[in-house]
GROMACS .gro file of C-alpha atoms in nm:
model
  436
    1MET     CA    1  11.447  24.392   5.548
    2LYS     CA    2  11.664  24.548   5.301
    3THR     CA    3  11.442  24.861   5.314
    4HIS     CA    4  11.481  24.877   5.688
    5LEU     CA    5  11.859  24.856   5.663
    6ILE     CA    6  11.842  25.146   5.411
    7LEU     CA    7  11.606  25.372   5.647
    8LEU     CA    8  11.870  25.286   5.943
    9THR     CA    9  12.141  25.449   5.739
   10LEU     CA   10  11.939  25.752   5.630
   11ILE     CA   11  12.102  26.096   5.731
   12CYS     CA   12  12.294  25.950   6.032
   13PHE     CA   13  12.586  26.144   5.886
   14LEU     CA   14  12.438  26.448   6.078
   15PHE     CA   15  12.489  26.296   6.404
   16SER     CA   16  12.798  26.102   6.368
   17VAL     CA   17  12.974  26.413   6.251
   18VAL     CA   18  12.837  26.603   6.521
   19SER     CA   19  12.968  26.358   6.775
   20ILE     CA   20  13.312  26.380   6.632
   21VAL     CA   21  13.321  26.762   6.666
   22GLN     CA   22  13.363  26.843   7.014
   23GLY     CA   23  13.141  27.161   7.095
   24LEU     CA   24  13.305  27.472   7.190
   25SER     CA   25  13.644  27.374   7.034
   26ASN     CA   26  13.510  27.475   6.689
   27PRO     CA   27  13.605  27.838   6.635
   28LYS     CA   28  13.263  27.942   6.518
   29CYS     CA   29  13.137  27.825   6.851
   30SER     CA   30  13.357  28.081   7.044
   31ALA     CA   31  13.302  28.385   6.813
   32GLN     CA   32  13.138  28.676   6.997
   33ASP     CA   33  12.791  28.804   6.910
   34GLN     CA   34  12.807  29.159   6.756
   35GLY     CA   35  12.597  29.468   6.795
   36SER     CA   36  12.230  29.336   6.820
   37THR     CA   37  12.285  29.027   6.635
   38LEU     CA   38  12.310  28.688   6.797
   39GLN     CA   39  12.450  28.367   6.653
   40VAL     CA   40  12.168  28.104   6.629
   41PHE     CA   41  12.253  27.745   6.680
   42HIS     CA   42  12.078  27.422   6.610
   43VAL     CA   43  12.064  27.201   6.937
   44PHE     CA   44  12.235  26.923   6.715
   45SER     CA   45  12.522  27.145   6.613
   46PRO     CA   46  12.883  27.117   6.730
   47CYS     CA   47  12.834  27.435   6.948
   48SER     CA   48  12.541  27.268   7.160
   49PRO     CA   49  12.607  27.069   7.463
   50PHE     CA   50  12.248  26.926   7.417
   51ARG     CA   51  12.339  26.722   7.101
   52PRO     CA   52  12.277  26.355   7.127
   53SER     CA   53  12.562  26.184   7.322
   54LYS     CA   54  12.594  25.909   7.069
   55PRO     CA   55  12.502  25.908   6.682
   56LEU     CA   56  12.138  25.816   6.606
   57SER     CA   57  12.017  25.628   6.291
   58TRP     CA   58  11.809  25.834   6.051
   59GLU     CA   59  11.483  25.649   6.148
   60GLU     CA   60  11.569  25.679   6.512
   61SER     CA   61  11.622  26.064   6.479
   62VAL     CA   62  11.317  26.120   6.246
   63LEU     CA   63  11.095  25.915   6.493
   64GLN     CA   64  11.220  26.109   6.785
   65MET     CA   65  11.170  26.471   6.598
   66LEU     CA   66  10.811  26.350   6.505
   67ALA     CA   67  10.742  26.265   6.876
   68LYS     CA   68  10.890  26.598   6.972
   69ASP     CA   69  10.666  26.769   6.719
   70GLN     CA   70  10.382  26.573   6.847
   71ALA     CA   71  10.416  26.727   7.188
   72ARG     CA   72  10.489  27.070   7.031
   73LEU     CA   73  10.157  27.052   6.828
   74GLN     CA   74   9.955  26.979   7.149
   75TYR     CA   75  10.127  27.253   7.316
   76LEU     CA   76  10.040  27.497   7.023
   77SER     CA   77   9.688  27.354   7.029
   78SER     CA   78   9.636  27.429   7.383
   79LEU     CA   79   9.752  27.779   7.335
   80VAL     CA   80   9.483  27.808   7.063
   81ALA     CA   81   9.204  27.663   7.271
   82ARG     CA   82   9.332  27.842   7.585
   83LYS     CA   83   9.346  27.523   7.785
   84SER     CA   84   9.610  27.339   7.974
   85VAL     CA   85   9.696  27.001   7.792
   86VAL     CA   86   9.984  26.778   7.929
   87PRO     CA   87  10.008  26.499   7.683
   88ILE     CA   88  10.145  26.162   7.792
   89ALA     CA   89  10.496  26.116   7.633
   90SER     CA   90  10.576  25.788   7.477
   91GLY     CA   91  10.834  25.542   7.631
   92ARG     CA   92  11.087  25.692   7.358
   93GLN     CA   93  11.301  25.973   7.473
   94ILE     CA   94  11.173  26.296   7.308
   95ILE     CA   95  11.435  26.559   7.200
   96GLN     CA   96  11.370  26.889   7.390
   97SER     CA   97  11.179  27.141   7.211
   98PRO     CA   98  11.237  27.406   7.053
   99THR     CA   99  11.531  27.346   6.802
  100TYR     CA  100  11.722  27.644   6.786
  101ILE     CA  101  11.929  27.835   7.061
  102VAL     CA  102  12.115  28.146   7.118
  103ARG     CA  103  12.365  28.277   7.379
  104ALA     CA  104  12.239  28.510   7.650
  105ASN     CA  105  12.458  28.658   7.948
  106ILE     CA  106  12.250  28.686   8.265
  107GLY     CA  107  12.318  28.864   8.593
  108THR     CA  108  12.617  29.073   8.739
  109PRO     CA  109  12.890  28.943   8.700
  110PRO     CA  110  12.725  28.759   8.375
  111GLN     CA  111  12.654  28.393   8.356
  112THR     CA  112  12.634  28.260   8.013
  113MET     CA  113  12.323  28.050   7.931
  114LEU     CA  114  12.192  27.897   7.628
  115MET     CA  115  11.831  27.987   7.560
  116ALA     CA  116  11.597  27.836   7.295
  117MET     CA  117  11.413  28.081   7.069
  118ASP     CA  118  11.036  28.018   7.063
  119THR     CA  119  10.814  28.258   6.868
  120SER     CA  120  10.498  28.105   7.002
  121ASN     CA  121  10.587  28.183   7.385
  122ASP     CA  122  10.606  28.502   7.572
  123ALA     CA  123  10.796  28.492   7.904
  124ALA     CA  124  11.162  28.381   7.948
  125TRP     CA  125  11.258  28.103   8.179
  126LEU     CA  126  11.591  27.980   8.322
  127PRO     CA  127  11.662  27.666   8.534
  128CYS     CA  128  11.795  27.803   8.872
  129THR     CA  129  12.017  27.687   9.140
  130GLY     CA  130  11.839  27.389   9.335
  131CYS     CA  131  11.578  27.323   9.053
  132VAL     CA  132  11.429  26.966   9.070
  133GLY     CA  133  11.400  26.809   8.755
  134CYS     CA  134  11.635  27.075   8.559
  135SER     CA  135  11.974  26.999   8.382
  136SER     CA  136  12.305  27.040   8.543
  137THR     CA  137  12.351  27.379   8.375
  138VAL     CA  138  12.168  27.618   8.600
  139PHE     CA  139  12.167  28.000   8.670
  140ALA     CA  140  12.285  28.083   9.019
  141PRO     CA  141  12.079  28.389   9.139
  142ALA     CA  142  12.292  28.405   9.470
  143LYS     CA  143  12.613  28.501   9.253
  144SER     CA  144  12.446  28.784   9.072
  145THR     CA  145  12.425  29.132   9.269
  146THR     CA  146  12.147  29.252   9.030
  147PHE     CA  147  11.904  28.955   9.086
  148LYS     CA  148  11.577  29.000   9.269
  149PRO     CA  149  11.261  28.820   9.317
  150LEU     CA  150  10.942  29.003   9.222
  151PRO     CA  151  10.659  29.043   9.488
  152CYS     CA  152  10.313  28.940   9.470
  153GLN     CA  153  10.198  29.324   9.412
  154ALA     CA  154  10.422  29.361   9.106
  155ALA     CA  155  10.207  29.434   8.796
  156GLN     CA  156  10.415  29.136   8.613
  157CYS     CA  157  10.255  28.895   8.871
  158ASN     CA  158   9.928  28.943   8.695
  159GLN     CA  159  10.084  28.852   8.345
  160VAL     CA  160  10.194  28.511   8.436
  161PRO     CA  161   9.970  28.193   8.418
  162ASN     CA  162   9.847  28.051   8.754
  163PRO     CA  163  10.036  28.307   8.970
  164THR     CA  164  10.051  28.210   9.340
  165CYS     CA  165  10.213  28.390   9.645
  166GLY     CA  166  10.410  28.240   9.906
  167GLY     CA  167  10.624  28.467  10.154
  168GLY     CA  168  10.514  28.751   9.957
  169ALA     CA  169  10.706  28.630   9.642
  170CYS     CA  170  10.532  28.567   9.313
  171ALA     CA  171  10.555  28.217   9.183
  172PHE     CA  172  10.365  28.057   8.884
  173ASN     CA  173  10.323  27.721   8.710
  174LEU     CA  174  10.235  27.623   8.342
  175THR     CA  175  10.230  27.345   8.099
  176TYR     CA  176  10.475  27.342   7.807
  177GLY     CA  177  10.435  27.050   7.562
  178GLY     CA  178  10.459  26.748   7.773
  179SER     CA  179  10.600  26.903   8.070
  180THR     CA  180  10.503  27.109   8.372
  181ILE     CA  181  10.695  27.395   8.529
  182ALA     CA  182  10.706  27.569   8.862
  183ALA     CA  183  10.903  27.899   8.876
  184ASN     CA  184  10.948  28.196   9.075
  185LEU     CA  185  10.905  28.540   8.886
  186SER     CA  186  11.237  28.731   8.898
  187GLN     CA  187  11.433  29.013   8.754
  188ASP     CA  188  11.809  29.039   8.652
  189THR     CA  189  12.028  29.216   8.398
  190VAL     CA  190  12.018  29.040   8.054
  191THR     CA  191  12.295  29.107   7.797
  192LEU     CA  192  12.220  29.006   7.451
  193ALA     CA  193  12.526  29.035   7.221
  194THR     CA  194  12.658  29.395   7.337
  195ASP     CA  195  12.296  29.506   7.428
  196ARG     CA  196  12.244  29.560   7.823
  197ILE     CA  197  11.886  29.515   7.941
  198PRO     CA  198  11.839  29.583   8.301
  199ALA     CA  199  11.579  29.448   8.528
  200TYR     CA  200  11.450  29.190   8.270
  201THR     CA  201  11.157  28.979   8.394
  202PHE     CA  202  11.188  28.620   8.384
  203GLY     CA  203  11.089  28.273   8.542
  204CYS     CA  204  11.354  28.113   8.753
  205ILE     CA  205  11.246  27.755   8.746
  206GLN     CA  206  11.240  27.567   9.068
  207LYS     CA  207  11.076  27.230   8.951
  208THR     CA  208  10.995  27.072   8.601
  209THR     CA  209  10.856  26.745   8.501
  210GLY     CA  210  10.867  26.589   8.151
  211SER     CA  211  11.092  26.618   7.858
  212SER     CA  212  10.965  26.903   7.663
  213VAL     CA  213  11.134  27.196   7.861
  214PRO     CA  214  11.436  27.324   7.691
  215PRO     CA  215  11.715  27.242   7.938
  216GLN     CA  216  11.912  27.548   7.844
  217GLY     CA  217  11.631  27.784   7.925
  218LEU     CA  218  11.378  27.970   7.676
  219MET     CA  219  11.368  28.299   7.532
  220GLY     CA  220  10.995  28.414   7.432
  221LEU     CA  221  10.963  28.588   7.102
  222GLY     CA  222  10.611  28.609   7.101
  223ARG     CA  223  10.402  28.935   7.124
  224GLY     CA  224  10.252  28.918   7.488
  225PRO     CA  225  10.338  29.154   7.770
  226LEU     CA  226  10.628  28.962   7.917
  227SER     CA  227  10.792  28.870   7.578
  228LEU     CA  228  11.145  28.998   7.467
  229LEU     CA  229  10.971  29.245   7.234
  230ALA     CA  230  10.739  29.383   7.500
  231GLN     CA  231  11.019  29.437   7.762
  232THR     CA  232  11.268  29.589   7.508
  233GLN     CA  233  11.008  29.804   7.293
  234SER     CA  234  11.226  30.118   7.354
  235LEU     CA  235  11.533  29.941   7.244
  236TYR     CA  236  11.432  29.702   6.965
  237SER     CA  237  11.098  29.869   6.844
  238SER     CA  238  10.926  29.537   6.851
  239THR     CA  239  11.118  29.423   6.545
  240PHE     CA  240  11.353  29.124   6.487
  241SER     CA  241  11.444  28.877   6.218
  242TYR     CA  242  11.623  28.528   6.209
  243CYS     CA  243  11.773  28.313   5.956
  244LEU     CA  244  11.801  27.955   6.074
  245PRO     CA  245  12.077  27.731   5.960
  246SER     CA  246  12.003  27.378   5.832
  247PHE     CA  247  12.058  27.106   6.075
  248LYS     CA  248  12.253  26.903   5.825
  249SER     CA  249  12.556  27.117   5.795
  250LEU     CA  250  12.867  27.196   6.014
  251ASN     CA  251  12.874  27.555   5.916
  252PHE     CA  252  12.656  27.717   6.155
  253SER     CA  253  12.618  28.098   6.082
  254GLY     CA  254  12.247  28.155   6.151
  255SER     CA  255  12.143  28.479   6.322
  256LEU     CA  256  11.894  28.651   6.548
  257ARG     CA  257  11.896  29.025   6.451
  258LEU     CA  258  11.717  29.247   6.688
  259GLY     CA  259  11.585  29.584   6.625
  260PRO     CA  260  11.509  29.759   6.279
  261VAL     CA  261  11.855  29.842   6.222
  262GLY     CA  262  12.006  29.629   5.948
  263GLN     CA  263  11.729  29.442   5.845
  264PRO     CA  264  11.668  29.359   5.467
  265LYS     CA  265  11.528  29.613   5.258
  266ARG     CA  266  11.444  29.377   4.973
  267ILE     CA  267  11.185  29.145   5.120
  268LYS     CA  268  10.834  29.037   5.043
  269TYR     CA  269  10.578  29.072   5.310
  270THR     CA  270  10.248  28.911   5.421
  271PRO     CA  271  10.022  29.087   5.687
  272LEU     CA  272  10.020  28.963   6.030
  273LEU     CA  273   9.670  28.886   6.152
  274LYS     CA  274   9.541  28.965   6.494
  275ASN     CA  275   9.399  28.695   6.720
  276PRO     CA  276   9.280  28.851   7.054
  277ARG     CA  277   9.243  28.503   7.203
  278ARG     CA  278   9.602  28.433   7.135
  279SER     CA  279   9.782  28.759   7.041
  280SER     CA  280  10.130  28.583   7.109
  281LEU     CA  281  10.098  28.363   6.799
  282TYR     CA  282  10.224  28.493   6.446
  283TYR     CA  283   9.914  28.424   6.226
  284VAL     CA  284   9.918  28.485   5.848
  285ASN     CA  285   9.685  28.439   5.575
  286LEU     CA  286   9.785  28.133   5.362
  287VAL     CA  287   9.563  28.153   5.064
  288ALA     CA  288   9.705  27.845   4.858
  289ILE     CA  289   9.967  27.591   4.778
  290ARG     CA  290  10.130  27.531   4.458
  291VAL     CA  291  10.281  27.177   4.364
  292GLY     CA  292  10.483  27.238   4.035
  293ARG     CA  293  10.280  27.495   3.825
  294ARG     CA  294   9.939  27.359   3.958
  295VAL     CA  295   9.756  27.539   4.247
  296VAL     CA  296   9.631  27.251   4.449
  297ASP     CA  297   9.260  27.224   4.499
  298ILE     CA  298   9.209  27.296   4.867
  299PRO     CA  299   8.873  27.390   5.027
  300PRO     CA  300   8.909  27.752   5.164
  301SER     CA  301   8.783  27.626   5.495
  302ALA     CA  302   9.138  27.466   5.549
  303PHE     CA  303   9.303  27.798   5.548
  304ALA     CA  304   9.033  28.024   5.695
  305PHE     CA  305   9.130  28.234   5.987
  306ASN     CA  306   8.885  28.217   6.273
  307PRO     CA  307   9.001  28.388   6.602
  308ALA     CA  308   8.721  28.212   6.798
  309THR     CA  309   8.842  27.866   6.715
  310GLY     CA  310   9.199  27.951   6.657
  311ALA     CA  311   9.189  27.825   6.307
  312GLY     CA  312   9.443  27.946   6.043
  313THR     CA  313   9.841  27.942   5.998
  314ILE     CA  314  10.111  28.033   6.202
  315PHE     CA  315  10.484  28.048   6.151
  316ASP     CA  316  10.647  27.874   6.459
  317SER     CA  317  11.025  27.832   6.524
  318GLY     CA  318  10.995  27.538   6.752
  319THR     CA  319  10.796  27.279   6.534
  320VAL     CA  320  11.035  27.086   6.300
  321PHE     CA  321  10.822  26.973   6.026
  322THR     CA  322  10.550  27.160   5.874
  323ARG     CA  323  10.191  27.029   5.974
  324LEU     CA  324   9.861  27.109   5.731
  325VAL     CA  325   9.522  27.040   5.836
  326THR     CA  326   9.415  26.707   5.689
  327PRO     CA  327   9.221  26.841   5.378
  328ALA     CA  328   9.519  27.051   5.287
  329TYR     CA  329   9.804  26.807   5.345
  330THR     CA  330   9.606  26.528   5.164
  331ALA     CA  331   9.571  26.736   4.873
  332VAL     CA  332   9.924  26.849   4.847
  333ARG     CA  333  10.068  26.512   4.916
  334ASN     CA  334   9.830  26.339   4.638
  335GLU     CA  335   9.944  26.616   4.379
  336PHE     CA  336  10.306  26.572   4.493
  337ARG     CA  337  10.281  26.198   4.431
  338ARG     CA  338  10.116  26.242   4.083
  339ARG     CA  339  10.386  26.473   3.992
  340VAL     CA  340  10.665  26.226   4.087
  341GLY     CA  341  10.484  25.951   3.917
  342ARG     CA  342  10.197  25.722   3.966
  343ASN     CA  343  10.385  25.401   3.914
  344LEU     CA  344  10.645  25.453   4.174
  345THR     CA  345  10.591  25.256   4.511
  346VAL     CA  346  10.530  25.489   4.796
  347THR     CA  347  10.656  25.381   5.123
  348SER     CA  348  10.628  25.551   5.484
  349LEU     CA  349  10.814  25.607   5.787
  350GLY     CA  350  10.645  25.723   6.112
  351GLY     CA  351  10.444  26.031   6.037
  352PHE     CA  352  10.578  26.069   5.691
  353ASP     CA  353  10.356  25.879   5.443
  354THR     CA  354  10.521  25.964   5.119
  355CYS     CA  355  10.887  25.824   5.096
  356TYR     CA  356  11.058  25.666   4.756
  357THR     CA  357  11.331  25.423   4.762
  358VAL     CA  358  11.432  25.511   4.405
  359PRO     CA  359  11.549  25.845   4.273
  360ILE     CA  360  11.282  26.097   4.201
  361VAL     CA  361  11.228  26.409   4.020
  362SER     CA  362  11.048  26.636   4.252
  363PRO     CA  363  10.820  26.936   4.175
  364THR     CA  364  10.884  27.255   4.364
  365ILE     CA  365  10.621  27.341   4.627
  366THR     CA  366  10.521  27.712   4.695
  367PHE     CA  367  10.340  27.868   4.971
  368MET     CA  368  10.110  28.138   4.859
  369PHE     CA  369  10.030  28.425   5.126
  370SER     CA  370   9.842  28.735   5.090
  371GLY     CA  371  10.097  28.969   4.931
  372MET     CA  372  10.395  28.708   4.872
  373ASN     CA  373  10.474  28.362   4.746
  374VAL     CA  374  10.742  28.133   4.921
  375THR     CA  375  10.877  27.884   4.670
  376LEU     CA  376  11.089  27.642   4.873
  377PRO     CA  377  11.419  27.482   4.768
  378GLN     CA  378  11.416  27.099   4.777
  379ASP     CA  379  11.628  27.092   5.091
  380ASN     CA  380  11.335  27.275   5.278
  381PHE     CA  381  11.082  26.991   5.206
  382LEU     CA  382  11.267  26.666   5.112
  383ILE     CA  383  11.477  26.450   5.324
  384HIS     CA  384  11.729  26.218   5.165
  385SER     CA  385  11.937  25.924   5.277
  386THR     CA  386  12.309  25.958   5.275
  387ALA     CA  387  12.329  25.744   4.948
  388GLY     CA  388  12.050  25.942   4.809
  389SER     CA  389  11.845  25.609   4.759
  390THR     CA  390  11.562  25.707   4.985
  391THR     CA  391  11.352  26.040   4.983
  392CYS     CA  392  11.069  26.160   5.202
  393LEU     CA  393  10.837  26.460   5.163
  394ALA     CA  394  10.912  26.622   5.497
  395MET     CA  395  10.550  26.760   5.577
  396ALA     CA  396  10.261  26.569   5.735
  397ALA     CA  397   9.897  26.601   5.845
  398ALA     CA  398   9.824  26.752   6.187
  399PRO     CA  399   9.793  26.431   6.436
  400ASP     CA  400   9.435  26.302   6.484
  401ASN     CA  401   9.477  26.344   6.853
  402VAL     CA  402   9.543  26.729   6.860
  403ASN     CA  403   9.330  27.038   6.749
  404SER     CA  404   9.346  26.991   6.383
  405VAL     CA  405   9.253  27.365   6.268
  406LEU     CA  406   9.589  27.488   6.276
  407ASN     CA  407   9.838  27.480   5.992
  408VAL     CA  408  10.204  27.535   6.116
  409ILE     CA  409  10.477  27.652   5.898
  410ALA     CA  410  10.761  27.495   6.076
  411ASN     CA  411  11.153  27.551   6.100
  412MET     CA  412  11.265  27.296   5.845
  413GLN     CA  413  11.057  27.493   5.585
  414GLN     CA  414  11.199  27.810   5.724
  415GLN     CA  415  11.580  27.711   5.713
  416ASN     CA  416  11.798  27.944   5.508
  417HIS     CA  417  11.543  28.217   5.477
  418ARG     CA  418  11.541  28.551   5.645
  419LEU     CA  419  11.234  28.596   5.836
  420LEU     CA  420  11.153  28.952   5.945
  421PHE     CA  421  10.883  28.998   6.210
  422ASP     CA  422  10.778  29.384   6.205
  423VAL     CA  423  10.523  29.401   6.476
  424PRO     CA  424  10.462  29.789   6.454
  425ASN     CA  425  10.371  29.764   6.090
  426SER     CA  426  10.176  29.414   6.140
  427ARG     CA  427  10.366  29.231   5.884
  428LEU     CA  428  10.606  28.935   5.831
  429GLY     CA  429  10.858  28.918   5.571
  430VAL     CA  430  11.057  28.639   5.410
  431ALA     CA  431  11.338  28.623   5.173
  432ARG     CA  432  11.603  28.379   5.067
  433GLU     CA  433  11.938  28.396   5.257
  434LEU     CA  434  12.209  28.125   5.256
  435CYS     CA  435  12.292  28.107   5.626
  436THR     CA  436  12.434  27.757   5.639
   0.00000   0.00000   0.00000
């Protein structure tokens, strides 16, 4: 019972503080995006209208995020397998995915929308007037003089999943995590920071079911034909970077930097791998993981890149906690436990199976990629209670009921790093940057 009460108090400060600060009254929230750089906010930040309406205990928040990750991993697995999978959500309310949002101005005159960043998706979507199942914040096409629906004969109609034609207009439907989406293919002017992008193609959502669709809309940062990169190639040269702020801080200064200008010069790179079956995903070659000074004994097959099966390792902005295939995770977890101390009692919470209720001295964890090593600060792989009395390793094995061939480097492990996606040179860079 005592342990349960301790768990109930874990990092609820995040949500209690967020509930006190009232959204856009924070001066950071009203600051204008500059040049080709957009501010990035966590959905739980004071700048987000989608934060929980009441404080959650740490146990509740972690269980919700794990449930959200479950749907996210099923979505990623369906991408890898090229199959449509609609998982059955649990009775627990699942926080919408993904986790980080930016502001975009849509239409003429502009309507400000908050769009979720998703590096594993291509097309942009917006909830539109009259949408069934959408949030109360919607884009109003009738108020924009530059809005137009796309006809069935438009080339873009062949680039969306499951296109249909009714009355000459192109529509499509798809699954996303635990949700289904029906949308009309449309175009309008999009302004990102001070960059104006005319005739941007996106889905105008008419109906959605489930709880995985971001209520604020979605910006696809993948590599497919309808992604932001593809539609702005002449403007941004298929290059962008981001620094994700920690969800534990009130000082939100993360950023999405579009285009090659202003990107870091001193940064370590690893090659991007090409999977023709799923060219949108950002595959990299993870070769080993080091815990402390020891390279963990992991079978090479756990990291092997296989375009036919989708096996390998991706960076994903929408998954919260890094997931490793079972042989890799088990080896990392066991070495972590050994380094912390064999005699210490290990507890669990939800999908986290390595928690301690006494202070620990943690080893470092290093992801070793082709061409670069990334050693994580403890804040990127440990979660602590407010009193510091409970600590969990914030990684997990891929769930048994999803395709377990994919390793996902998730956003908690990316926080306070600058990730540079240099698609023309087929490389991904990582450098430490304190953006919280």
